[in-house]
Amino acid sequence: MLKGVSLDLKPRELMHIRGPNGTGKTTLLRVICGLLRPEQGRVAWFGESIASVRAEYQSALAYASHEPALKADLTPLENLRFMVGLKRRVTLPELRQSLERTGVALSAGQRRRVVMARVLAVRATLWLLDEPFTNLDSAGSDLLSALLAEHVNDGGLALVVAHHDLQLAAAVRRLELSE
């Protein structure tokens, strides 16, 4: 259960959220992205409650849960076209570029890369990533670290739940949740 959690994230900053299982890391991300309502307090975007600027906030947000949420009967390109198309108009060359940048095939690690290709293709300012390194080999982890650093260094914001330390060439703050 989350109590007394407060955080403020600024452009060019990544917040690394850690803690034992059951401390509310995923719940915190779901509250921040608007899937759950906080029992107390509020989530704000540029000082306004996300409820009052929902469309603006949702267009600036890319959320990747710990489950890839891909349709197994669709190709990676079809998955991207569907998911990104919900957020913005997108061309096939843009989607192919996102897939190429993340080096996709379709093992568990490759499904994770498709999710990151979606995050890239959406072009969101705020990335909320729940255990994005799960199932990635060292090359995939290095690629994800580079993409995160590039996003943050280009003025983006990111909240990342990860059980291991993040080694990024970007500003990283940590929030440790406890039981």
mmCIF file with all atom_site columns, N, CA, C and O in Angstrom, residues 115-137:
data_model
loop_
_atom_site.group_PDB
_atom_site.id
_atom_site.type_symbol
_atom_site.label_atom_id
_atom_site.label_alt_id
_atom_site.label_comp_id
_atom_site.label_asym_id
_atom_site.label_entity_id
_atom_site.label_seq_id
_atom_site.pdbx_PDB_ins_code
_atom_site.Cartn_x
_atom_site.Cartn_y
_atom_site.Cartn_z
_atom_site.occupancy
_atom_site.B_iso_or_equiv
_atom_site.pdbx_formal_charge
_atom_site.auth_seq_id
_atom_site.auth_comp_id
_atom_site.auth_asym_id
_atom_site.auth_atom_id
_atom_site.pdbx_PDB_model_num
ATOM 1  N N  . VAL A 1 115 ? 7.302  -3.532  -27.636 1.00 0.00 ? 115 VAL A N  1
ATOM 2  C CA . VAL A 1 115 ? 6.686  -2.560  -26.725 1.00 0.00 ? 115 VAL A CA 1
ATOM 3  C C  . VAL A 1 115 ? 7.514  -1.273  -26.709 1.00 0.00 ? 115 VAL A C  1
ATOM 4  O O  . VAL A 1 115 ? 6.973  -0.167  -26.752 1.00 0.00 ? 115 VAL A O  1
ATOM 5  N N  . MET A 1 116 ? 8.828  -1.392  -26.669 1.00 0.00 ? 116 MET A N  1
ATOM 6  C CA . MET A 1 116 ? 9.672  -0.190  -26.685 1.00 0.00 ? 116 MET A CA 1
ATOM 7  C C  . MET A 1 116 ? 9.583  0.523   -28.036 1.00 0.00 ? 116 MET A C  1
ATOM 8  O O  . MET A 1 116 ? 9.625  1.751   -28.090 1.00 0.00 ? 116 MET A O  1
ATOM 9  N N  . ALA A 1 117 ? 9.424  -0.233  -29.118 1.00 0.00 ? 117 ALA A N  1
ATOM 10 C CA . ALA A 1 117 ? 9.219  0.398   -30.426 1.00 0.00 ? 117 ALA A CA 1
ATOM 11 C C  . ALA A 1 117 ? 7.928  1.220   -30.395 1.00 0.00 ? 117 ALA A C  1
ATOM 12 O O  . ALA A 1 117 ? 7.875  2.326   -30.948 1.00 0.00 ? 117 ALA A O  1
ATOM 13 N N  . ARG A 1 118 ? 6.896  0.709   -29.720 1.00 0.00 ? 118 ARG A N  1
ATOM 14 C CA . ARG A 1 118 ? 5.645  1.460   -29.588 1.00 0.00 ? 118 ARG A CA 1
ATOM 15 C C  . ARG A 1 118 ? 5.883  2.744   -28.799 1.00 0.00 ? 118 ARG A C  1
ATOM 16 O O  . ARG A 1 118 ? 5.427  3.818   -29.173 1.00 0.00 ? 118 ARG A O  1
ATOM 17 N N  . VAL A 1 119 ? 6.615  2.637   -27.690 1.00 0.00 ? 119 VAL A N  1
ATOM 18 C CA . VAL A 1 119 ? 6.903  3.815   -26.877 1.00 0.00 ? 119 VAL A CA 1
ATOM 19 C C  . VAL A 1 119 ? 7.635  4.867   -27.730 1.00 0.00 ? 119 VAL A C  1
ATOM 20 O O  . VAL A 1 119 ? 7.305  6.048   -27.686 1.00 0.00 ? 119 VAL A O  1
ATOM 21 N N  . LEU A 1 120 ? 8.601  4.430   -28.527 1.00 0.00 ? 120 LEU A N  1
ATOM 22 C CA . LEU A 1 120 ? 9.317  5.358   -29.406 1.00 0.00 ? 120 LEU A CA 1
ATOM 23 C C  . LEU A 1 120 ? 8.389  5.980   -30.444 1.00 0.00 ? 120 LEU A C  1
ATOM 24 O O  . LEU A 1 120 ? 8.417  7.186   -30.671 1.00 0.00 ? 120 LEU A O  1
ATOM 25 N N  . ALA A 1 121 ? 7.569  5.143   -31.081 1.00 0.00 ? 121 ALA A N  1
ATOM 26 C CA . ALA A 1 121 ? 6.719  5.609   -32.177 1.00 0.00 ? 121 ALA A CA 1
ATOM 27 C C  . ALA A 1 121 ? 5.624  6.564   -31.708 1.00 0.00 ? 121 ALA A C  1
ATOM 28 O O  . ALA A 1 121 ? 5.210  7.448   -32.449 1.00 0.00 ? 121 ALA A O  1
ATOM 29 N N  . VAL A 1 122 ? 5.173  6.410   -30.467 1.00 0.00 ? 122 VAL A N  1
ATOM 30 C CA . VAL A 1 122 ? 4.135  7.295   -29.936 1.00 0.00 ? 122 VAL A CA 1
ATOM 31 C C  . VAL A 1 122 ? 4.659  8.721   -29.789 1.00 0.00 ? 122 VAL A C  1
ATOM 32 O O  . VAL A 1 122 ? 3.909  9.677   -29.883 1.00 0.00 ? 122 VAL A O  1
ATOM 33 N N  . ARG A 1 123 ? 5.972  8.861   -29.575 1.00 0.00 ? 123 ARG A N  1
ATOM 34 C CA . ARG A 1 123 ? 6.615  10.172  -29.405 1.00 0.00 ? 123 ARG A CA 1
ATOM 35 C C  . ARG A 1 123 ? 6.102  10.919  -28.181 1.00 0.00 ? 123 ARG A C  1
ATOM 36 O O  . ARG A 1 123 ? 5.874  12.128  -28.225 1.00 0.00 ? 123 ARG A O  1
ATOM 37 N N  . ALA A 1 124 ? 5.925  10.200  -27.113 1.00 0.00 ? 124 ALA A N  1
ATOM 38 C CA . ALA A 1 124 ? 5.424  10.790  -25.871 1.00 0.00 ? 124 ALA A CA 1
ATOM 39 C C  . ALA A 1 124 ? 6.549  11.487  -25.116 1.00 0.00 ? 124 ALA A C  1
ATOM 40 O O  . ALA A 1 124 ? 7.712  11.081  -25.185 1.00 0.00 ? 124 ALA A O  1
ATOM 41 N N  . THR A 1 125 ? 6.189  12.506  -24.373 1.00 0.00 ? 125 THR A N  1
ATOM 42 C CA . THR A 1 125 ? 7.133  13.226  -23.525 1.00 0.00 ? 125 THR A CA 1
ATOM 43 C C  . THR A 1 125 ? 7.449  12.440  -22.261 1.00 0.00 ? 125 THR A C  1
ATOM 44 O O  . THR A 1 125 ? 8.584  12.402  -21.807 1.00 0.00 ? 125 THR A O  1
ATOM 45 N N  . LEU A 1 126 ? 6.419  11.815  -21.687 1.00 0.00 ? 126 LEU A N  1
ATOM 46 C CA . LEU A 1 126 ? 6.539  11.086  -20.421 1.00 0.00 ? 126 LEU A CA 1
ATOM 47 C C  . LEU A 1 126 ? 6.454  9.596   -20.670 1.00 0.00 ? 126 LEU A C  1
ATOM 48 O O  . LEU A 1 126 ? 5.462  9.107   -21.201 1.00 0.00 ? 126 LEU A O  1
ATOM 49 N N  . TRP A 1 127 ? 7.499  8.866   -20.290 1.00 0.00 ? 127 TRP A N  1
ATOM 50 C CA . TRP A 1 127 ? 7.514  7.408   -20.398 1.00 0.00 ? 127 TRP A CA 1
ATOM 51 C C  . TRP A 1 127 ? 7.325  6.824   -19.005 1.00 0.00 ? 127 TRP A C  1
ATOM 52 O O  . TRP A 1 127 ? 8.073  7.163   -18.083 1.00 0.00 ? 127 TRP A O  1
ATOM 53 N N  . LEU A 1 128 ? 6.343  5.942   -18.831 1.00 0.00 ? 128 LEU A N  1
ATOM 54 C CA . LEU A 1 128 ? 6.139  5.175   -17.601 1.00 0.00 ? 128 LEU A CA 1
ATOM 55 C C  . LEU A 1 128 ? 6.394  3.718   -17.949 1.00 0.00 ? 128 LEU A C  1
ATOM 56 O O  . LEU A 1 128 ? 5.617  3.104   -18.669 1.00 0.00 ? 128 LEU A O  1
ATOM 57 N N  . LEU A 1 129 ? 7.488  3.165   -17.433 1.00 0.00 ? 129 LEU A N  1
ATOM 58 C CA . LEU A 1 129 ? 7.918  1.819   -17.824 1.00 0.00 ? 129 LEU A CA 1
ATOM 59 C C  . LEU A 1 129 ? 8.003  0.912   -16.604 1.00 0.00 ? 129 LEU A C  1
ATOM 60 O O  . LEU A 1 129 ? 8.748  1.192   -15.668 1.00 0.00 ? 129 LEU A O  1
ATOM 61 N N  . ASP A 1 130 ? 7.247  -0.165  -16.642 1.00 0.00 ? 130 ASP A N  1
ATOM 62 C CA . ASP A 1 130 ? 7.205  -1.117  -15.540 1.00 0.00 ? 130 ASP A CA 1
ATOM 63 C C  . ASP A 1 130 ? 8.044  -2.337  -15.892 1.00 0.00 ? 130 ASP A C  1
ATOM 64 O O  . ASP A 1 130 ? 7.674  -3.127  -16.755 1.00 0.00 ? 130 ASP A O  1
ATOM 65 N N  . GLU A 1 131 ? 9.184  -2.479  -15.258 1.00 0.00 ? 131 GLU A N  1
ATOM 66 C CA . GLU A 1 131 ? 10.133 -3.578  -15.472 1.00 0.00 ? 131 GLU A CA 1
ATOM 67 C C  . GLU A 1 131 ? 10.465 -3.760  -16.954 1.00 0.00 ? 131 GLU A C  1
ATOM 68 O O  . GLU A 1 131 ? 10.345 -4.846  -17.510 1.00 0.00 ? 131 GLU A O  1
ATOM 69 N N  . PRO A 1 132 ? 10.916 -2.704  -17.610 1.00 0.00 ? 132 PRO A N  1
ATOM 70 C CA . PRO A 1 132 ? 11.177 -2.796  -19.049 1.00 0.00 ? 132 PRO A CA 1
ATOM 71 C C  . PRO A 1 132 ? 12.370 -3.678  -19.423 1.00 0.00 ? 132 PRO A C  1
ATOM 72 O O  . PRO A 1 132 ? 12.504 -4.071  -20.584 1.00 0.00 ? 132 PRO A O  1
ATOM 73 N N  . PHE A 1 133 ? 13.226 -4.008  -18.467 1.00 0.00 ? 133 PHE A N  1
ATOM 74 C CA . PHE A 1 133 ? 14.401 -4.822  -18.760 1.00 0.00 ? 133 PHE A CA 1
ATOM 75 C C  . PHE A 1 133 ? 14.129 -6.315  -18.676 1.00 0.00 ? 133 PHE A C  1
ATOM 76 O O  . PHE A 1 133 ? 14.990 -7.119  -19.041 1.00 0.00 ? 133 PHE A O  1
ATOM 77 N N  . THR A 1 134 ? 12.923 -6.699  -18.221 1.00 0.00 ? 134 THR A N  1
ATOM 78 C CA . THR A 1 134 ? 12.568 -8.115  -18.103 1.00 0.00 ? 134 THR A CA 1
ATOM 79 C C  . THR A 1 134 ? 12.686 -8.800  -19.461 1.00 0.00 ? 134 THR A C  1
ATOM 80 O O  . THR A 1 134 ? 12.206 -8.293  -20.469 1.00 0.00 ? 134 THR A O  1
ATOM 81 N N  . ASN A 1 135 ? 13.304 -9.958  -19.481 1.00 0.00 ? 135 ASN A N  1
ATOM 82 C CA . ASN A 1 135 ? 13.479 -10.812 -20.669 1.00 0.00 ? 135 ASN A CA 1
ATOM 83 C C  . ASN A 1 135 ? 14.438 -10.258 -21.717 1.00 0.00 ? 135 ASN A C  1
ATOM 84 O O  . ASN A 1 135 ? 14.535 -10.813 -22.807 1.00 0.00 ? 135 ASN A O  1
ATOM 85 N N  . LEU A 1 136 ? 15.126 -9.164  -21.424 1.00 0.00 ? 136 LEU A N  1
ATOM 86 C CA . LEU A 1 136 ? 16.085 -8.635  -22.389 1.00 0.00 ? 136 LEU A CA 1
ATOM 87 C C  . LEU A 1 136 ? 17.466 -9.222  -22.125 1.00 0.00 ? 136 LEU A C  1
ATOM 88 O O  . LEU A 1 136 ? 17.892 -9.355  -20.971 1.00 0.00 ? 136 LEU A O  1
ATOM 89 N N  . ASP A 1 137 ? 18.167 -9.572  -23.188 1.00 0.00 ? 137 ASP A N  1
ATOM 90 C CA . ASP A 1 137 ? 19.553 -10.004 -23.044 1.00 0.00 ? 137 ASP A CA 1
ATOM 91 C C  . ASP A 1 137 ? 20.417 -8.758  -22.848 1.00 0.00 ? 137 ASP A C  1
ATOM 92 O O  . ASP A 1 137 ? 19.900 -7.632  -22.801 1.00 0.00 ? 137 ASP A O  1
#
